[in-house]
Tab-separated table of C-alpha atoms and ligand atoms in Angstrom:
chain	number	residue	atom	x	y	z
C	1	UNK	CA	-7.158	27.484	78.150
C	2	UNK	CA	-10.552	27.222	80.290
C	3	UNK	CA	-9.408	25.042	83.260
C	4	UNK	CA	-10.430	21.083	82.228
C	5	UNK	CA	-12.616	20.666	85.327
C	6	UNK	CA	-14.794	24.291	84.907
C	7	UNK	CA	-14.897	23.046	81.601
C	8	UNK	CA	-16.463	20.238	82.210
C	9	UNK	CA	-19.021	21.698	84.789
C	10	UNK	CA	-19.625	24.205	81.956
C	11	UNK	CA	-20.769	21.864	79.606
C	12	UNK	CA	-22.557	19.388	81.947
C	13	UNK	CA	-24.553	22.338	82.812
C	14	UNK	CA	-25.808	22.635	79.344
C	15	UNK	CA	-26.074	18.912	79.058
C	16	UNK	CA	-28.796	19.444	81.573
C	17	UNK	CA	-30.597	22.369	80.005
C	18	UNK	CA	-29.953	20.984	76.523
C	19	UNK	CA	-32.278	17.712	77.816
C	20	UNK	CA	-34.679	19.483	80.275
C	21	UNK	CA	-35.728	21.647	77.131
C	22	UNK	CA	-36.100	18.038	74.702
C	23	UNK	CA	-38.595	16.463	77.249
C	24	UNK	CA	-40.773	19.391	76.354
C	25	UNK	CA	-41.206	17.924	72.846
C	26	UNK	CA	-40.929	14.307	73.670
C	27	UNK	CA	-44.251	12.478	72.321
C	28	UNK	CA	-46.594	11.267	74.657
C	29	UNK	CA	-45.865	7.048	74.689
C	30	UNK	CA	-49.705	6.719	75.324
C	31	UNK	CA	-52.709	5.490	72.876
C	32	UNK	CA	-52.265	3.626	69.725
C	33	UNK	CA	-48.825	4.571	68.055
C	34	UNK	CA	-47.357	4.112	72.073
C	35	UNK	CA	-44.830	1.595	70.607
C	36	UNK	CA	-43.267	3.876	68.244
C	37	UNK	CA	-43.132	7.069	70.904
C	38	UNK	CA	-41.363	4.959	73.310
C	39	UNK	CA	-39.132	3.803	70.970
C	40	UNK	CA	-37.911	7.099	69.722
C	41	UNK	CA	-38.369	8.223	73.798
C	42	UNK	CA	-36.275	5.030	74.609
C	43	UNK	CA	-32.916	6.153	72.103
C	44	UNK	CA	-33.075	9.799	72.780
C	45	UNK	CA	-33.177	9.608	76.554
C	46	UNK	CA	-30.821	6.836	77.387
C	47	UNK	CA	-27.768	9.298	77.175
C	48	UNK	CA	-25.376	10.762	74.892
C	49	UNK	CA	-23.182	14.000	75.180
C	50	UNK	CA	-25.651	16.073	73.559
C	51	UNK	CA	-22.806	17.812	71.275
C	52	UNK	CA	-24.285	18.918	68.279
C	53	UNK	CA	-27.178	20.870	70.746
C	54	UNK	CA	-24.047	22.450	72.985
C	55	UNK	CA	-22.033	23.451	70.023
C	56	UNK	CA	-25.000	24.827	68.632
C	57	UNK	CA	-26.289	26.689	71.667
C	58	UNK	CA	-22.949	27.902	72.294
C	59	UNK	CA	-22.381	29.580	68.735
C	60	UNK	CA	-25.701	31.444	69.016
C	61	UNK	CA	-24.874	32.804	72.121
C	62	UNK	CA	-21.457	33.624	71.112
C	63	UNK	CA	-23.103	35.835	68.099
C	64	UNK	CA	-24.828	37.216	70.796
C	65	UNK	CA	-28.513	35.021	70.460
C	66	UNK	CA	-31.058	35.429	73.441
C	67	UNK	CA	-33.861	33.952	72.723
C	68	UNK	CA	-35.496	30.620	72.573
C	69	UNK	CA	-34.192	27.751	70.147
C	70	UNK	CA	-34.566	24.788	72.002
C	71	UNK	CA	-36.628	23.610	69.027
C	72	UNK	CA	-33.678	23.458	67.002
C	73	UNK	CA	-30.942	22.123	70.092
C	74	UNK	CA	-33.878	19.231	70.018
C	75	UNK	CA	-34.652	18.308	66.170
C	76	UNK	CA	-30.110	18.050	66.070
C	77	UNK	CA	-30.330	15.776	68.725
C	78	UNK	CA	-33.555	13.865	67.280
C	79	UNK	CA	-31.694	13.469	64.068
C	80	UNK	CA	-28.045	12.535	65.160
C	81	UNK	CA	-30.099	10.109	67.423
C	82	UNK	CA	-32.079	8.811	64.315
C	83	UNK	CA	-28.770	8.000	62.620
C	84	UNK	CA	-27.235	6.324	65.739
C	85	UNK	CA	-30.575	3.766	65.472
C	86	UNK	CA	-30.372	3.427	62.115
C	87	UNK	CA	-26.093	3.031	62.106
C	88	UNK	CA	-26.540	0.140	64.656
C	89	UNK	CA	-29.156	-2.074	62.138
C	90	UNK	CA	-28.200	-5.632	61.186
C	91	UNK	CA	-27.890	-4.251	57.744
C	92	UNK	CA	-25.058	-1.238	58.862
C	93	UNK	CA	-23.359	-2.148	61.898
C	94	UNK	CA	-24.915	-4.798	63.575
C	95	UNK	CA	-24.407	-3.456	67.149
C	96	UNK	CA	-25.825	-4.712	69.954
C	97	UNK	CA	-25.084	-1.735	72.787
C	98	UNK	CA	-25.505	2.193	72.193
C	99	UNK	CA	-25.019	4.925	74.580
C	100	UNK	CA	-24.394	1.859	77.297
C	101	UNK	CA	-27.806	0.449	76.689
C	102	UNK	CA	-29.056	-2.329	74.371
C	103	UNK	CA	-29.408	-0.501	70.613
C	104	UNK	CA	-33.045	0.268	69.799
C	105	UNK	CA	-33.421	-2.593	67.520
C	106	UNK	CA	-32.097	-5.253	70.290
C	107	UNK	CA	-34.847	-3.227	72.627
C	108	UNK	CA	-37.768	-3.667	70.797
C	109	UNK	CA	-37.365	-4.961	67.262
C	110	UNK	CA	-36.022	-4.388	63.987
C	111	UNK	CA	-38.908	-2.555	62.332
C	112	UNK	CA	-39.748	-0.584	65.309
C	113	UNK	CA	-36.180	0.566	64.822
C	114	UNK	CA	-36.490	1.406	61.407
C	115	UNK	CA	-39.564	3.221	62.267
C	116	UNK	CA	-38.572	4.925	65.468
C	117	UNK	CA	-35.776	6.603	63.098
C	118	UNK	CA	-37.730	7.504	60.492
C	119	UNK	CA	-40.595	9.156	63.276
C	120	UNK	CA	-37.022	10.909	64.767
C	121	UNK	CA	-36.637	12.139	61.383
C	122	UNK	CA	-39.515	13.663	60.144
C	123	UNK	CA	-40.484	14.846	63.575
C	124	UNK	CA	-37.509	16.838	64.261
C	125	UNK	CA	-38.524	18.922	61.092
C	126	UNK	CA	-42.204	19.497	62.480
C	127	UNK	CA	-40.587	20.783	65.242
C	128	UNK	CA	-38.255	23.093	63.514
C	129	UNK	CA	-41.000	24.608	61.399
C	130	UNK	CA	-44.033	24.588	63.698
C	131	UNK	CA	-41.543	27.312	65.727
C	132	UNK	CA	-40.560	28.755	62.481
C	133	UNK	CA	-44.348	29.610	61.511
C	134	UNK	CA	-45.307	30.309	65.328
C	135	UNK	CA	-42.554	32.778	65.266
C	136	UNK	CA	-42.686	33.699	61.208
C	137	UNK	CA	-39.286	33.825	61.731
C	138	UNK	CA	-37.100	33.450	58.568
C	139	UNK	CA	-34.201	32.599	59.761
C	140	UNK	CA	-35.899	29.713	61.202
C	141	UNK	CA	-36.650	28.614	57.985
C	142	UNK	CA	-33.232	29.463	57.329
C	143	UNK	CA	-31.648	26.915	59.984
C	144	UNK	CA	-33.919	24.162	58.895
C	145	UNK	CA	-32.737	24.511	55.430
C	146	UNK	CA	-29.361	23.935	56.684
C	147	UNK	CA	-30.210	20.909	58.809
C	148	UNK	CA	-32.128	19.665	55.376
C	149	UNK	CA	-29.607	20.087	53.560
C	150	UNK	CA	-26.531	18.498	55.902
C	151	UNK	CA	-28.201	15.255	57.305
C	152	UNK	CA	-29.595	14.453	53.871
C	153	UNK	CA	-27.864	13.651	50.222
C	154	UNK	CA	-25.918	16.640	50.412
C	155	UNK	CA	-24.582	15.909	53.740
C	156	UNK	CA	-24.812	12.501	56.539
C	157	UNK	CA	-26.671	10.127	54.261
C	158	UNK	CA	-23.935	10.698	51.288
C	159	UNK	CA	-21.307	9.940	53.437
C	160	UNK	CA	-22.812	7.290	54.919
C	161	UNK	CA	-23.295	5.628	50.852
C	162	UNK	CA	-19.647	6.187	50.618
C	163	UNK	CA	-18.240	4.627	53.987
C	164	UNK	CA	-20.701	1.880	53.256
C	165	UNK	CA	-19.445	1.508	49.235
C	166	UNK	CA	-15.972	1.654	51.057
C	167	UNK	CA	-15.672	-1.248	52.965
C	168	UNK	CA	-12.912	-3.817	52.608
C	169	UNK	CA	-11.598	-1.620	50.136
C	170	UNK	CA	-8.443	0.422	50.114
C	171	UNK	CA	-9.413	4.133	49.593
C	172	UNK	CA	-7.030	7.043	49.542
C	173	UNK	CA	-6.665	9.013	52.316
C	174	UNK	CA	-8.909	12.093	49.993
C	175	UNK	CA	-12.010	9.927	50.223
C	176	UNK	CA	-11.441	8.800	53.618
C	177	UNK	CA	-11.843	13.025	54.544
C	178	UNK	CA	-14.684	13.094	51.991
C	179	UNK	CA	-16.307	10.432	53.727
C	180	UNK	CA	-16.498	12.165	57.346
C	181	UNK	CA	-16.681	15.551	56.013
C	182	UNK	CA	-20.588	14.240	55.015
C	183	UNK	CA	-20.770	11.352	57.192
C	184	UNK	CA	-19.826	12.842	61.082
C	185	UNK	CA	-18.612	16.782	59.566
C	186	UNK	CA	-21.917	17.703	58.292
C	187	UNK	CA	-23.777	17.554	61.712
C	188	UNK	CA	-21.297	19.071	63.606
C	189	UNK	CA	-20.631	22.456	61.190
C	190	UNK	CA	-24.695	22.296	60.834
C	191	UNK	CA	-24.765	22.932	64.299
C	192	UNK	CA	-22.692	26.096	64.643
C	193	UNK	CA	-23.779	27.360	61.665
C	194	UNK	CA	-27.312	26.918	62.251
C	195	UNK	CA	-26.528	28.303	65.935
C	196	UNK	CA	-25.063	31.654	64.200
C	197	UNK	CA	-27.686	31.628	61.723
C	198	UNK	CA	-30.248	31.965	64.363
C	199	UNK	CA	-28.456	34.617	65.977
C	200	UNK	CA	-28.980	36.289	62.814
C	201	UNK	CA	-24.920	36.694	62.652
C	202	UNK	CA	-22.664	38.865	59.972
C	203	UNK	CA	-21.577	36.568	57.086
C	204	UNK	CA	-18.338	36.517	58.182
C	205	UNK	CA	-19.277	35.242	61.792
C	206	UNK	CA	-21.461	32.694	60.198
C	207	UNK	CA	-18.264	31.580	58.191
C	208	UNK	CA	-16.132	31.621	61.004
C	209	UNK	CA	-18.304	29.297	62.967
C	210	UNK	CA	-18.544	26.852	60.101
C	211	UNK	CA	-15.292	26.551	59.225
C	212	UNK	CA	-14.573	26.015	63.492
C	213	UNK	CA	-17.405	23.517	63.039
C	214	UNK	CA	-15.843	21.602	59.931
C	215	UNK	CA	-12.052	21.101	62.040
C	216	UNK	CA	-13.788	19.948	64.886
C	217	UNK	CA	-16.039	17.846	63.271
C	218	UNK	CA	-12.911	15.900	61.251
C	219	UNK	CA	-10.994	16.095	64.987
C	220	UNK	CA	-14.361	14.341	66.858
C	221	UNK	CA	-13.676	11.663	63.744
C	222	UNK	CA	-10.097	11.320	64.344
C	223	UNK	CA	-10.309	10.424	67.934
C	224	UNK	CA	-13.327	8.137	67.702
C	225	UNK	CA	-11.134	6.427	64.792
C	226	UNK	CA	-8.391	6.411	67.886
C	227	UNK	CA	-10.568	5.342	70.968
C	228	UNK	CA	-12.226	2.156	69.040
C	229	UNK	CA	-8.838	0.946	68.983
C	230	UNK	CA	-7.580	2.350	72.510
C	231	UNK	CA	-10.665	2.363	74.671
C	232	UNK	CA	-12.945	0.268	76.509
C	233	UNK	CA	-17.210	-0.598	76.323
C	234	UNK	CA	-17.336	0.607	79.463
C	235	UNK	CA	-16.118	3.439	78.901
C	236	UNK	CA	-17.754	4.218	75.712
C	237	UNK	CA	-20.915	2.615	75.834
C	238	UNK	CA	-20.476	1.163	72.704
C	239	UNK	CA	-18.855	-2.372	71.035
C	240	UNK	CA	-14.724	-1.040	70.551
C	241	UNK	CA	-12.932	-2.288	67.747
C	242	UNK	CA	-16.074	-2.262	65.814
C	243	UNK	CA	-14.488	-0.693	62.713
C	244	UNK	CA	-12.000	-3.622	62.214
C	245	UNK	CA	-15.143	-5.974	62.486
C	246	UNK	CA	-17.036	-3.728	59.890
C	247	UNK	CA	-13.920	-3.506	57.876
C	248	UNK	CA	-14.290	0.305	57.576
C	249	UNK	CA	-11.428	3.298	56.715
C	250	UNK	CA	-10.189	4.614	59.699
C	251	UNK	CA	-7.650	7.385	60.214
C	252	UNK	CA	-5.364	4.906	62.157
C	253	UNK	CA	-5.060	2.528	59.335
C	254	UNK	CA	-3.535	6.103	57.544
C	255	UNK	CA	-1.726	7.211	60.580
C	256	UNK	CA	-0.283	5.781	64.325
C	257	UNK	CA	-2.172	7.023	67.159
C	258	UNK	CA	0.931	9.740	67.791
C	259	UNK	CA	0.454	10.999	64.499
C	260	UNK	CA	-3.534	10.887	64.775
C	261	UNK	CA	-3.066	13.101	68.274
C	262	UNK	CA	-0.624	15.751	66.658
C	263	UNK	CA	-3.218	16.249	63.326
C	264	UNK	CA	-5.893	16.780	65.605
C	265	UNK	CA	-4.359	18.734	67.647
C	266	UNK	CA	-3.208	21.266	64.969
C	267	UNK	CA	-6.812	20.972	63.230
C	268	UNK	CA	-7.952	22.131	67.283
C	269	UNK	CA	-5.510	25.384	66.937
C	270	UNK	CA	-6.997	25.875	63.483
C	271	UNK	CA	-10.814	25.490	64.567
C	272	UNK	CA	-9.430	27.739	67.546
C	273	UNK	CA	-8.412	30.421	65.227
C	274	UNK	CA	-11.498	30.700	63.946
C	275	UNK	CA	-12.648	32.217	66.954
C	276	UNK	CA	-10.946	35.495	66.540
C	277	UNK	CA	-13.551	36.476	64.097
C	278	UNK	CA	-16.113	36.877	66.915
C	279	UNK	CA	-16.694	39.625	69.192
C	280	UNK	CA	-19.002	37.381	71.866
C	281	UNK	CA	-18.184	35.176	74.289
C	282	UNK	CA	-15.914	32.263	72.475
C	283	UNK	CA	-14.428	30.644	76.262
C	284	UNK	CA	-16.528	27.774	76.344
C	285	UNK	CA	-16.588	26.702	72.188
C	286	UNK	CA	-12.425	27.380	72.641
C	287	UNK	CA	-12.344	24.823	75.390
C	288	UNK	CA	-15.086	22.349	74.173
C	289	UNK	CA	-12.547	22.240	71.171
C	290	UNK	CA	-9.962	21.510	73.151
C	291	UNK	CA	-11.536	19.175	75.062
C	292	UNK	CA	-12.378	17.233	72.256
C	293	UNK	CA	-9.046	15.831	71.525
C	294	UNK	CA	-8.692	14.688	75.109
C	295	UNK	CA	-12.071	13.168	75.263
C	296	UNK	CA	-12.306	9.510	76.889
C	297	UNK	CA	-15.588	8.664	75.578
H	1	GRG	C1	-27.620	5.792	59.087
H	1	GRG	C2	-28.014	7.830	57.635
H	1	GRG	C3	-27.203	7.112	58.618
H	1	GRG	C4	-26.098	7.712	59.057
H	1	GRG	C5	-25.241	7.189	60.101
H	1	GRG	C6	-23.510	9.119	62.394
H	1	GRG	C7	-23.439	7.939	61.540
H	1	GRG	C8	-24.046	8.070	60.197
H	1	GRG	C9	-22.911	6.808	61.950
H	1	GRG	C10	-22.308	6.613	63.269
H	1	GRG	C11	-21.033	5.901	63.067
H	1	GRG	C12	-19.971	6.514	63.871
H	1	GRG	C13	-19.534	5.769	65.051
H	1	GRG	C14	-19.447	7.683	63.509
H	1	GRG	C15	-18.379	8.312	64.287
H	1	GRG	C16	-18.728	9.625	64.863
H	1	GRG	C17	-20.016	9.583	65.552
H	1	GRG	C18	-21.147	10.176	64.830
H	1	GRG	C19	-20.103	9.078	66.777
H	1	GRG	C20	-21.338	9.065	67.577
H	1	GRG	O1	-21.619	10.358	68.033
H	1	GRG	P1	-21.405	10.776	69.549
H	1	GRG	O2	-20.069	10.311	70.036
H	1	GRG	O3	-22.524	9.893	70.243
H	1	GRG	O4	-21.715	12.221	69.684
H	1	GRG	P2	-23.418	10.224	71.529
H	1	GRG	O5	-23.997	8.885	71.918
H	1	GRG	O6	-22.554	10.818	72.571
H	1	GRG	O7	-24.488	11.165	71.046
C-alpha cells in the first residue's frame, strides 16, 4: 500500500495541476454575460477534490498517455460541478452550503444558478471538441462520446430521475445500486475510461479501468451514504444528515456502518484487482482506491 501521507502529497499535487490547467479555460467574467461567467467561475473555483480529473489523468498515464488532455480533466470537472449547482436547487436538495461556501443559487440567485449549470454544461463540450477538431483527433471524439453518453439519460441524469422518483419510498436494495451506478457511478467509470481511451489503450485495458472505475464509484457512494450520518459541516463542507431530511435511499438504511466499511472495502480489493491488467504505472490509482474508503470528507 502507497504510504497514506505520500499519498496524499501525490494527489494534492495533481489537485494543483488539475486546477492550474482549468483557469486556462475559465471565461472571462467581463462585458455583458459577466453575471453568468462568474457564476460558473464562482462554483468551479471555490474547491472540491477534483476526483473525476485525477482518476482520469491517472488512468491515461497509467496506459501510458503523454500528451495534453487538460481539456477533458476540465469539461469532467465543469460537468460534475454543473450537477453539484443544479443538486443543491430548491427544487432537488435545497442546500444552502457547497464545497464550504454558500451554494451558487444562495450566491447569486436561482436562475443564475440554473443558468450557470446549463453554461457549465454545454461549455464543457465546446471545450472537448474545439481540442478534438484542433487536434482531428478521434479518440477525442471518442472520449466526448463517453462523457455524452454517462452524464446524460444513459448515465447521471437517469439516476438522478430515479433517486428523485425514490424518495420516501422503500426500494430494494437492486434499485438502490441502479440508482448510483447512473447517478454518482457513471462519472467516476467515465473518467477512467475516457482517461484510457485517450491513451488510445488495448480493449482489455480500457475494460479494466472501467470496471476499477465502476467499484470505486459504488465505494465513493457508500461512504458518502456513511459520512452524512457520521461526519461534520465542517468537515465536509456540506449540510450532514441531508439524506434523512431529503428522505433519500441510503446504503446505511440497508446496512450498519460496520457492514457499509467491510462491502467497501472488499469492492476496494476488487477495483484493486483490476489493476493487474495494466502494464503502466497503477501506484497512485491503487492507493487513491484505497484511500477512498478512509476518506474524511
Ligand atoms: C442534477 C443532473 C443532476 C445530477 C445530480 C451528482 C449528483 C447528481 C448529485 C449529488 C448528490 C450527492 C451528494 C451524491 C453523492 C456523491 C457525490 C456526487 C458527491 C459529491 O461529489 P464530491 O464528493 O464533491 O466529489 P466535490 O465537492 O469534492 O467535488
Amino acid at each position: 500500500m502507497v504510504k497514506s501521507m505520500d499519498m496524499k502529497s501525490n494527489l494534492e499535487l495533481y489537485k494543483i495541476e488539475i486546477e492550474n490547467n482549468m483557469n486556462r479555460y475559465l471565461p472571462r467574467s467581463e462585458g455583458n454575460f459577466s453575471r453568468l461567467y462568474e457564476a460558473m467561475q464562482y462554483s468551479l473555483c471555490i474547491g472540491g477534490k477534483r476526483i473525476r480529473p485525477i482518476l482520469m489523468k491517472l488512468a491515461y498515464e497509467a496506459v501510458g498517455g503523454k500528451e495534453d488532455i487538460w481539456a477533458f480533466t476540465t469539461a469532467m470537472e465543469m460537468i460534475h460541478t454543473y450537477s453539484l449547482i443544479h443538486d443543491d436547487l430548491p427544487a432537488m436538495d435545497n442546500d444552502d452550503l457547497r464545497r464550504g461556501k454558500p451554494t451558487n443559487h444562495k450566491q447569486f440567485d436561482e436562475a443564475t444558478a440554473i443558468l450557470a449549470g446549463d453554461g457549465l454544461l454545454s461549455y464543457a463540450f465546446e471545450i472537448m471538441l474545439n481540442d478534438a477538431l484542433e487536434k482531428r483527433d478521434w479518440t477525442r471524439v471518442q472520449a466526448t462520446h463517453i462523457l455524452a453518453r454517462d452524464c446524460g439519460i444513459n448515465g447521471m441524469v437517469a439516476g438522478q430521475m430515479l433517486d428523485l422518483e425514490s424518495e420516501g419510498k422503500i426500494i430494494p436494495i437492486n434499485t438502490l445500486d441502479t440508482i448510483h451506478l447512473y447517478k454518482t457511478g457513471a462519472l467516476i467509470k467515465a473518467s477512467t475510461k475516457m482517461g484510457a481511451i485517450l491513451g488510445k489503450a488495448t480493449e482489455t485495458e480500457i475494460n479494466a479501468l472501467e470496471r476499477y472505475g465502476q467499484y470505486i464509484g459504488k465505494v465513493f457512494q457508500i461512504i458518502d451514504d456513511v459520512l452524512d450520518e457520521t461526519s461534520t459541516t465542517d468537515k465536509l463542507g456540506k449540510p450532514v444528515h441531508s439524506d434523512i431530511r431529503n428522505c433519500k435511499n441510503t446504503y446505511t438504511l440497508y446496512y450498519n456502518i460496520k457492514e457499509c466499511y467491510k462491502i467497501a472495502d472488499e469492492l476496494t480489493q476488487k477495483a484493486v484487482n483490476c489493476l493487474d491488467h495494466l502494464s503502466g504505472d497503477t501506484a497512485v490509482l491503487r492507493g487513491l482506491a484505497e484511500n477512498l474508503v478512509y476518506r474524511k470528507s
